[in-house]
Coordinates of C-alpha atoms and ligand atoms in Angstrom, one line a residue:
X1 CA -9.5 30.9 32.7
X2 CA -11.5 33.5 34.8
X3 CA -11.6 32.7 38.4
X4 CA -13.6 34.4 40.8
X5 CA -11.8 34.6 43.5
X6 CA -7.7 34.7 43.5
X7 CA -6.4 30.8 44.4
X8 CA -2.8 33.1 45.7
X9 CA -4.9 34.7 48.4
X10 CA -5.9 31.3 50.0
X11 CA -2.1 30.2 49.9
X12 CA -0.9 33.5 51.2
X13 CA -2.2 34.1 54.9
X14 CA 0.6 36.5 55.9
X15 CA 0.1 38.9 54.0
X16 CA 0.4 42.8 54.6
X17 CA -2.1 44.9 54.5
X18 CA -1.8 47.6 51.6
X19 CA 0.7 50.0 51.8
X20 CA -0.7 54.0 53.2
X21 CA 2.3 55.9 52.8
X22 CA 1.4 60.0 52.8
X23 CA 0.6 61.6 49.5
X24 CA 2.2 64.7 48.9
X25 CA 1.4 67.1 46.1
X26 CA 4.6 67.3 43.3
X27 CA 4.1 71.2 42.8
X28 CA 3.9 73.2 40.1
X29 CA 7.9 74.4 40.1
X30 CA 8.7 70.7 39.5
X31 CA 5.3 69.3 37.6
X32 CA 5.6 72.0 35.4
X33 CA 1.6 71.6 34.3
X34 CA -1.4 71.8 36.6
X35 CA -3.5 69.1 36.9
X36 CA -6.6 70.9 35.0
X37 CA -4.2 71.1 32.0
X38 CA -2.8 67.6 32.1
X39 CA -6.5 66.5 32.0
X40 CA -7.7 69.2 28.8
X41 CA -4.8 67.5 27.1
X42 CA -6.0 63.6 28.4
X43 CA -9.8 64.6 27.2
X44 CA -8.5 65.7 24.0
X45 CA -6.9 62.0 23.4
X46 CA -10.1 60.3 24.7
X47 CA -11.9 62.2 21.7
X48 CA -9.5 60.8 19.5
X49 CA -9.8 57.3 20.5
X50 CA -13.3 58.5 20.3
X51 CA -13.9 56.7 24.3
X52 CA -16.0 58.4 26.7
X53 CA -13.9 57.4 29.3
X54 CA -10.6 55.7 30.4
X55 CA -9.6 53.6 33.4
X56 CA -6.2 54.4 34.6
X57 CA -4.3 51.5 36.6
X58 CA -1.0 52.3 36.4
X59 CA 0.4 54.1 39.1
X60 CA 2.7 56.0 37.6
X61 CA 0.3 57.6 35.2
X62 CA -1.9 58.2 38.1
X63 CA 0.6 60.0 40.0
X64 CA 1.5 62.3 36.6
X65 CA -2.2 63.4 36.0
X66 CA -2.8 64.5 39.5
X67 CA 0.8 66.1 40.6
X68 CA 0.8 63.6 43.4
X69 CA 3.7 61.6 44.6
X70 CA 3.4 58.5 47.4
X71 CA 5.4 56.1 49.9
X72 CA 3.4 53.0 48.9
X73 CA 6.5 51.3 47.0
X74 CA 10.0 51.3 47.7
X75 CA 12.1 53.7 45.1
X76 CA 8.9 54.4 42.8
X77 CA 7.2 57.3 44.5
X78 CA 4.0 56.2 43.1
X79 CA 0.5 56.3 44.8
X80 CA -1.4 52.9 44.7
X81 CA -4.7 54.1 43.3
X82 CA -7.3 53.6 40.5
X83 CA -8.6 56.4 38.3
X84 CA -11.8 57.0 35.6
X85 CA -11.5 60.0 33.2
X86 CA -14.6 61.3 31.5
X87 CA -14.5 62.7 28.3
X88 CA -17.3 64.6 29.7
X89 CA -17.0 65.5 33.8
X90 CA -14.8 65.3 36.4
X91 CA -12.6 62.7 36.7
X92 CA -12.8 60.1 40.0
X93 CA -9.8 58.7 41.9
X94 CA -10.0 55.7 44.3
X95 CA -7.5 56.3 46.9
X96 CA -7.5 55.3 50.3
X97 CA -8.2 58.1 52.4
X98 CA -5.8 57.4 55.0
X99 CA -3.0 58.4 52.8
X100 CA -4.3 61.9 52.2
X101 CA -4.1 64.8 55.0
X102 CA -6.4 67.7 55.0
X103 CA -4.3 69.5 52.9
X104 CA -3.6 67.3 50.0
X105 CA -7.5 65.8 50.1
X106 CA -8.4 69.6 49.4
X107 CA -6.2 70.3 46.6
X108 CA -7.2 67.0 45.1
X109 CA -10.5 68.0 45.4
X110 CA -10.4 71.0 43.1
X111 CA -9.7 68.5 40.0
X112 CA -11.4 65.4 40.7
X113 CA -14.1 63.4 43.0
X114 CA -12.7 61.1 46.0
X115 CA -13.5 57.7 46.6
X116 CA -12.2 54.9 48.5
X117 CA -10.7 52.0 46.8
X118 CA -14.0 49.7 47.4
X119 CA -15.5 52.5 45.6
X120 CA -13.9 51.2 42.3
X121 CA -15.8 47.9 41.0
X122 CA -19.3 49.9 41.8
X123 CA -18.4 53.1 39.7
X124 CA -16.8 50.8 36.7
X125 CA -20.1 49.0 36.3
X126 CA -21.8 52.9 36.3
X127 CA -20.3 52.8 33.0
X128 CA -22.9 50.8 31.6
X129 CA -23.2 52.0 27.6
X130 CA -20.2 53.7 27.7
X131 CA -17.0 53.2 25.0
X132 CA -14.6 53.1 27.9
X133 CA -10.5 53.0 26.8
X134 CA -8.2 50.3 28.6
X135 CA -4.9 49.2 27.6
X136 CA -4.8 45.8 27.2
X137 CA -0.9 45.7 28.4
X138 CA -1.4 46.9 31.6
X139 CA -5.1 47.0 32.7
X140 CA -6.3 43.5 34.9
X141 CA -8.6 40.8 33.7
X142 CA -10.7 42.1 36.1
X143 CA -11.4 45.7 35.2
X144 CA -11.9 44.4 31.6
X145 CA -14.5 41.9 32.8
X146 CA -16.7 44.6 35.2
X147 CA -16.4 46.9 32.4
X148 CA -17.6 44.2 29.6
X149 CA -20.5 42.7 32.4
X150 CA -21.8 46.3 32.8
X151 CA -22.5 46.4 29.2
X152 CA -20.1 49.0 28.4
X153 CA -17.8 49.1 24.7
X154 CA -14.1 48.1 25.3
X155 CA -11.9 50.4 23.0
X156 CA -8.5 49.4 23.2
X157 CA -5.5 51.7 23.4
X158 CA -2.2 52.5 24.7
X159 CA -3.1 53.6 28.1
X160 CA -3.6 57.8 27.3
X161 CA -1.2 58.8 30.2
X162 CA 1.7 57.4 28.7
X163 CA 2.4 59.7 25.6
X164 CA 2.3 63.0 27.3
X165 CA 3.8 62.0 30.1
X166 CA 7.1 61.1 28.6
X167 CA 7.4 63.9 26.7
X168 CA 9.2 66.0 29.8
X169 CA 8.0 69.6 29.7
X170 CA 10.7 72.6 30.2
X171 CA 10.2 72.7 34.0
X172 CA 10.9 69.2 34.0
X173 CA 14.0 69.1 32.1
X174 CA 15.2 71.7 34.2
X175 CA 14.3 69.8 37.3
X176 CA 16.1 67.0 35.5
X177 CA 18.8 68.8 35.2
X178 CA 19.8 70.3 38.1
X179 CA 19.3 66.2 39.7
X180 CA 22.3 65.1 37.8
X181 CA 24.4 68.1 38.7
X182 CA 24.2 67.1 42.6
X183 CA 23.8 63.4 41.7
X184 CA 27.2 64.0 39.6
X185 CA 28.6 65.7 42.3
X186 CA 27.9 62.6 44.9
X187 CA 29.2 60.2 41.7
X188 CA 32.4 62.0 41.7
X189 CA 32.9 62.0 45.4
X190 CA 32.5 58.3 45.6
X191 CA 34.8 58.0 42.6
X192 CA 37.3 59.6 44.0
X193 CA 37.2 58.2 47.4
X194 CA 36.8 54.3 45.7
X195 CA 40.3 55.5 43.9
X196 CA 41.7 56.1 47.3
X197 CA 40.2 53.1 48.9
X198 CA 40.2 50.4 46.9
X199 CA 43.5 50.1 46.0
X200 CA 43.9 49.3 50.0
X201 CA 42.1 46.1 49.3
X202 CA 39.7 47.7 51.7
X203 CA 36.0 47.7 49.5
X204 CA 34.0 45.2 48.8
X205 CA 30.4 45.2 47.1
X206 CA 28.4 46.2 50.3
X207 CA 30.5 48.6 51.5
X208 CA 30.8 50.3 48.4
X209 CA 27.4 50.7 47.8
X210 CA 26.5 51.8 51.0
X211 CA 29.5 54.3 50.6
X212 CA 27.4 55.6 47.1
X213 CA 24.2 56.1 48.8
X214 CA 25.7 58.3 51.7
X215 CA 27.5 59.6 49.3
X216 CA 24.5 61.1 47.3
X217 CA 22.1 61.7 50.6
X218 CA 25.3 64.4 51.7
X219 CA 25.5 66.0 48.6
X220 CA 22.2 66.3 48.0
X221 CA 21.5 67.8 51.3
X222 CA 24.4 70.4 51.0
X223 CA 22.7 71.7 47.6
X224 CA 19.6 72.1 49.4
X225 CA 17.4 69.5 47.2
X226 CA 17.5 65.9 49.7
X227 CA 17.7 62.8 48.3
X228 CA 14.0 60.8 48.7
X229 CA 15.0 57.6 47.8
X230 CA 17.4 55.9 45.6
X231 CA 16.0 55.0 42.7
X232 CA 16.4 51.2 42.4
X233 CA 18.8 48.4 44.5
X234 CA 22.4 49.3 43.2
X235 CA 24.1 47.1 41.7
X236 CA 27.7 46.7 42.8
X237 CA 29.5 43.9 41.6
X238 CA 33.0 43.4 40.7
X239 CA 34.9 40.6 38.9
X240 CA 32.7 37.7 37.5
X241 CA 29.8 39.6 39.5
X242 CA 30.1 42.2 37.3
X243 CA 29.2 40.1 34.3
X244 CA 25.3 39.9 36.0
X245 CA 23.6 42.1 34.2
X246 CA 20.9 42.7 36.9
X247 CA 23.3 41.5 40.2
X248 CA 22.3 42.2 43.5
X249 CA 24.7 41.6 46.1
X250 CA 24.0 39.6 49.6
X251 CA 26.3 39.2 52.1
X252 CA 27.0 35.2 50.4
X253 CA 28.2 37.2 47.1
X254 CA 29.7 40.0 48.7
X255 CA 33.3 40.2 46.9
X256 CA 36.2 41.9 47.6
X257 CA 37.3 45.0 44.9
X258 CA 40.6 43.5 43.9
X259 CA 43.9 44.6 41.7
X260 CA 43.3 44.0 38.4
X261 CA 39.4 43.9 38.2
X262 CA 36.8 46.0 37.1
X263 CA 33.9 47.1 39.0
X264 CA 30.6 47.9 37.9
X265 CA 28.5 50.1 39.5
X266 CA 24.8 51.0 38.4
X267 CA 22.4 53.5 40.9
X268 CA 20.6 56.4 40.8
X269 CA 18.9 58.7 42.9
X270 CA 15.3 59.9 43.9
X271 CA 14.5 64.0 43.8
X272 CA 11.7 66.0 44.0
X273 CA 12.9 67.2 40.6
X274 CA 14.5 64.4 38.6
X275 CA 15.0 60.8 38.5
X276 CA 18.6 59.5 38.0
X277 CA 20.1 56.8 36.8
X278 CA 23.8 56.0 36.0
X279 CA 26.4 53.5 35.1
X280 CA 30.4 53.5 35.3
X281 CA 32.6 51.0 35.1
X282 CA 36.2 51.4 37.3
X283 CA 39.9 50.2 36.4
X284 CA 40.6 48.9 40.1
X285 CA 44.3 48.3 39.4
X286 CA 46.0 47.8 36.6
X287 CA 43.2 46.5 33.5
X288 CA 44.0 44.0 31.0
X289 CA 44.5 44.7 27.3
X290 CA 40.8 42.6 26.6
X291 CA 39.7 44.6 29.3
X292 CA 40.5 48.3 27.7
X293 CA 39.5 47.2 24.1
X294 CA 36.2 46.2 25.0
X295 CA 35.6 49.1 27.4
X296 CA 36.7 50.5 24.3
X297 CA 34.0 49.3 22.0
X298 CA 31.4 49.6 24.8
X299 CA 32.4 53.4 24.9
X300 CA 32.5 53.7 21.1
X301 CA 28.4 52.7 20.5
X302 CA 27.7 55.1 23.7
X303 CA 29.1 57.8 21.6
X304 CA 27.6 56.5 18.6
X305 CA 24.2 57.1 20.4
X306 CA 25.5 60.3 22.4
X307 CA 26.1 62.0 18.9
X308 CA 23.4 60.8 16.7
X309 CA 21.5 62.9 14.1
X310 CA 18.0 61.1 13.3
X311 CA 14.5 62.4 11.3
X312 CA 11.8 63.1 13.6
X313 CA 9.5 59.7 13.2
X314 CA 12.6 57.4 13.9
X315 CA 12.0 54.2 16.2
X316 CA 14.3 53.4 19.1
X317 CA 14.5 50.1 17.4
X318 CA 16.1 51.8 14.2
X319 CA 18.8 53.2 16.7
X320 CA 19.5 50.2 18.7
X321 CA 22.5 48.7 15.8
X322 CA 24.7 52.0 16.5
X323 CA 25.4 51.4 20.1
X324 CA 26.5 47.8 18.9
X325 CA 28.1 48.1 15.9
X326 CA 32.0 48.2 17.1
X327 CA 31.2 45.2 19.2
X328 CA 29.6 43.3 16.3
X329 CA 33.0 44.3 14.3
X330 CA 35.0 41.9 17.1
X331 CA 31.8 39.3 17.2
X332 CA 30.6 40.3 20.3
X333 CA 27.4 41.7 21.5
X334 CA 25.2 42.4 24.8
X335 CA 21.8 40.4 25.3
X336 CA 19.7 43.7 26.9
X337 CA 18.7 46.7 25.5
X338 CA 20.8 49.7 25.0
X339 CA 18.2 52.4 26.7
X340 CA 15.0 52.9 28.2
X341 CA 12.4 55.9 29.2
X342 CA 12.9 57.3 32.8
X343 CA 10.7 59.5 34.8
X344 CA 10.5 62.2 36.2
X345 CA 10.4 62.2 40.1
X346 CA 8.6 58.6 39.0
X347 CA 9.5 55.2 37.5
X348 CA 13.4 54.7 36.7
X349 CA 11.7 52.3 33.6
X350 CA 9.1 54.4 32.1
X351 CA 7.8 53.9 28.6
X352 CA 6.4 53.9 25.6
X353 CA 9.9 54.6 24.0
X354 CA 13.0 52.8 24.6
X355 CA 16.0 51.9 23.0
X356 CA 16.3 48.4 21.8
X357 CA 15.2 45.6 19.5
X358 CA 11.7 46.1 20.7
X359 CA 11.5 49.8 20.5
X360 CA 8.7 50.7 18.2
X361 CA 7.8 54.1 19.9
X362 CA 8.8 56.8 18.1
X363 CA 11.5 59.3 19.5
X364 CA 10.0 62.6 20.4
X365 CA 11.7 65.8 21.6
X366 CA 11.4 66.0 25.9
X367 CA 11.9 62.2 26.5
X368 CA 14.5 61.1 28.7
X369 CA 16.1 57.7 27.6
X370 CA 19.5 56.2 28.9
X371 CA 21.8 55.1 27.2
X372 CA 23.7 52.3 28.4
X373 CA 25.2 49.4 26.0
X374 CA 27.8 47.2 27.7
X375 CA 29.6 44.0 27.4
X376 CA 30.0 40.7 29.5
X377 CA 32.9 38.5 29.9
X378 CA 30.6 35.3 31.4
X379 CA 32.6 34.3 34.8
X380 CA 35.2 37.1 34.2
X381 CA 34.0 40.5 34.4
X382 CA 30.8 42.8 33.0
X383 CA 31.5 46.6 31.3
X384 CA 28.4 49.2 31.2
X385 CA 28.3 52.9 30.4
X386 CA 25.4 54.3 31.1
X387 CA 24.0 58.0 30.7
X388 CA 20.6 59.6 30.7
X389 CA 19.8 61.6 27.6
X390 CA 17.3 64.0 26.5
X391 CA 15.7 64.0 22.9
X392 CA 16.2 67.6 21.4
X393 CA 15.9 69.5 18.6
X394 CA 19.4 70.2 17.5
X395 CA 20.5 73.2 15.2
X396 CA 20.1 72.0 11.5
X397 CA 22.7 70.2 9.9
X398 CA 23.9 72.4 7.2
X399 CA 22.8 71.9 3.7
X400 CA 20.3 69.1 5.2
X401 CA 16.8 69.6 3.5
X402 CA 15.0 67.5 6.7
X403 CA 14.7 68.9 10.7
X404 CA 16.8 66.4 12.6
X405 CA 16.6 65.1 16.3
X406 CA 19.3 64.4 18.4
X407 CA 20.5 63.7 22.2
X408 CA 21.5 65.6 25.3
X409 CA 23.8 63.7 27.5
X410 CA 22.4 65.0 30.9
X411 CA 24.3 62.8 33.5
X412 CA 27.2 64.2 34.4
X413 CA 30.5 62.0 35.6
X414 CA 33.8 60.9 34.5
X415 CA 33.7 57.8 32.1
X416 CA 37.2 55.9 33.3
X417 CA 40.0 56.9 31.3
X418 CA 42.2 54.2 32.4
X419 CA 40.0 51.7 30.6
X420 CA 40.0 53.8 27.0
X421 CA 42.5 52.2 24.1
X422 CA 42.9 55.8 22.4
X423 CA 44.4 53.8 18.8
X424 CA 40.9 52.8 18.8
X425 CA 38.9 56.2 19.0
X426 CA 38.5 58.4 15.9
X427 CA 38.7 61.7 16.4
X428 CA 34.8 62.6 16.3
X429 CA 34.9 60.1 19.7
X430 CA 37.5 62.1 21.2
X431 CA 36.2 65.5 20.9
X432 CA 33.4 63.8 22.1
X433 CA 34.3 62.5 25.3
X434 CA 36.9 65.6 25.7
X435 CA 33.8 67.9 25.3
X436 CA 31.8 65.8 27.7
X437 CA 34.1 65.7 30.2
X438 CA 35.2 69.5 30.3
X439 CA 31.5 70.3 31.1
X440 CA 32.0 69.0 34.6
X441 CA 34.3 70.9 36.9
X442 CA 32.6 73.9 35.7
X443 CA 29.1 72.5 37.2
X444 CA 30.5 70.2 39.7
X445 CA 33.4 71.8 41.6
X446 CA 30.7 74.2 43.8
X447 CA 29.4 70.9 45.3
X448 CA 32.9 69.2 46.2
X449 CA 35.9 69.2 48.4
X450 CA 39.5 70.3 47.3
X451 CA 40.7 66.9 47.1
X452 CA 37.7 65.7 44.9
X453 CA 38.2 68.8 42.3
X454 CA 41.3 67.7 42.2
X455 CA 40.8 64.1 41.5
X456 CA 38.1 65.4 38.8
X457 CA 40.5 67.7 37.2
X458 CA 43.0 64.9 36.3
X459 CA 40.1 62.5 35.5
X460 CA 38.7 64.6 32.9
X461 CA 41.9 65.8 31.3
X462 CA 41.8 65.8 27.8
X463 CA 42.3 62.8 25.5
X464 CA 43.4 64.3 22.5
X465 CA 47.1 65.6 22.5
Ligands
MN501 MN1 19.3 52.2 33.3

């Protein structure tokens, strides 16, 4: 039922006034396209859907069309805003003017027309006659019901944003890149300093986390590129709070890092040229036997996604059962997805593509995905591996009569040897991990101390004998 006015606003009398924080423009060396050719590619789709126009109300896809990042939310440099594309004409943002400065209101200006937020209702009833394109997942009631009132055609459609912006461009896979060598750096610093602490029955869950984030602010700054933000609320949970697949820790559920646990650890960081986000799961003392074969089996389906060769056209949903299969061989599973799209200097969750049950999308080459299965003891403990991959274009596979895709791991940090049952690896999984983890001093070691190039050495020594 349509209401006219919202029954939360009556209830909610203290509530703040919308967020101004300062837009700044994402430039060219980390955008990688100018606006003017984002929005040839956007009028292009328009044609297709055969719409005159399209209302954008997703941040995020806001924020990619323009070059524009914002303060508005915490860890999603978005820019609260609304935006019309023509098919025909400029395109008009509604923005409050109090986040832009001279500066950034000037370069906006070049590509599209100004208005204030209370602008918006007024100019979607100017499109009167109009086939106008909304995405019926993410676009209000509202906007559907101006739109529809005006006497203007609702086409439906994915939102047109959301397609080109996940396939990452070669600027942004750079960008991307050269994140996760100094957020691999501050991963193995904090690694090797939880190895030294933690055994001292010294770290719990805050600490820890709060250890991480200064951990990746320092490194960042000493490679020249500062952290803006971390990308989500880590989550830092050890023992049975480990086995919460989305924990976040208070000072009430604060726990101690203790012998014979595991700790799970899931963060990222925030940089003008790349989004991270990784998993790792530590042996804090001596691990039990269950313990190592289901790190194990966790390990085994991130490898089985890590190495996979699929026909262009393949669904994250048709991938999903890899990353599973040597826990369904034990009858065991995880009840989340194994991976999701991730921006770039945006959204940690991005889609359309993803890796799971769900994931209809089709893979296409430029998208980053992670890749994250895990396992979770109920009570006990919780096991996650998590990487960010990019969808290539691999070399051939010889004597194949089809072009392949496949994945490039991009995060780049030790996965705990302590927990691995080697019986249980083939030798594919070896050279795998082997191969992974001898690409790290050699990218790493510029960014750390002695002591931590040490601790990487020995904890990325080879597997195989
Ligand atoms: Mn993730």
């Amino acid at each position: 039922v349509t209401l006219d006015s919202n029954p939360v606003d009556a209830l909610w009398t203290d509530r703040p006034a919308p967020p101004v924080g300062a837009v700044r423009i994402q430039p060219l060396a980390f955008a990688g396209e100018s606006t003017s050719a984002k929005l040839d590619r956007l009028r292009a789709i328009l044609a297709d859907s055969k719409a005159d126009a399209a209302v954008l109300t997703l941040p995020d896809s806001i924020a990619w069309t323009f070059n524009i990042r914002g303060a508005d939310i915490p860890h999603n440099p978005v820019v609260l805003s609304n935006a019309i594309l023509q098919r025909e004409g400029r395109p008009s943002l509604f923005i409050d003017g109090r986040k832009l400065s001279n500066t950034v209101r000037a370069q906006l200006d070049s590509a599209a027309d100004i208005f204030e937020p209370a602008d918006f209702s007024t100019a979607l009833a100017r499109l009167k006659g109009k086939k106008v394109l909304l995405d019926p997942q993410s676009a209000p009631a509202a906007v559907r019901r101006i739109v529809e009132d005006a006497g203007a055609a609702v086409v439906e459609g994915p939102d047109p944003v959301l397609a080109p912006k996940s396939r990452k461009n070669a600027v942004e896979l750079e960008g991307a890149r050269n994140a996760h060598v100094r957020d691999g750096a501050a991963m193995v610093r904090f690694l090797a300093w939880l190895d030294r602490e933690a055994p001292r029955g010294a770290v719990d869950e805050i600490a820890a986390a709060e250890a991480l984030e200064r951990f990746r602010a320092d490194t960042a700054a000493k490679d020249g590129t500062p952290l803006e933000d971390i990308s989500f609320d880590t989550i830092s949970g050890t023992g049975p709070n480990g086995a919460i697949v989305h924990y976040r820790v208070t000072r009430a559920s604060n726990r101690r890092l203790e012998p014979g646990s595991l700790y799970l650890v899931d963060s990222g960081g925030q940089y003008r040229d790349g989004t991270t986000d990784i998993t790792r799961t530590i042996a804090v003392g001596e691990p039990t036997a269950e313990m190592r074969d289901r790190f194990t089996r966790v390990l085994r389906g991130h490898v089985a996604i890590a190495t996979a060769r699929f026909p262009a056209g393949t669904t994250g949903a048709q991938l999903d059962a890899f990353a599973r299969r040597a826990l369904w061989d034990a009858g065991l599973d995880y009840d989340h997805g194994t991976g999701h799209g991730v921006g770039s200097f945006l959204s940690v969750h991005e889609g359309p593509a993803r890796i799971s049950r769900t994931g209809n999308a089709m893979l296409e080459p430029g998208m980053i995905l992670s890749n994250e299965p895990g396992y979770y003891k109920a009570n006990a403990w919780g096991i996650r591996i998590e990487n960010l991959v990019v969808v290539t274009e691999p070399k051939p596979v010889a004597g194949g009569d089809r072009p392949m895709l496949g994945f490039e791991t991009i995060t780049l940090c030790p996965i705990d040897r302590r927990l691995i049952e080697r019986s249980m690896m083939g030798a594919g999984e070896i050279a795998w991990l082997d191969a992974y983890h001898a690409r790290l001093a050699p990218l790493l070691d510029h960014l750390l101390d002695p002591d931590e190039r040490r601790w990487l050495a020995a904890a990325t020594a080879p597997l195989a004998t």
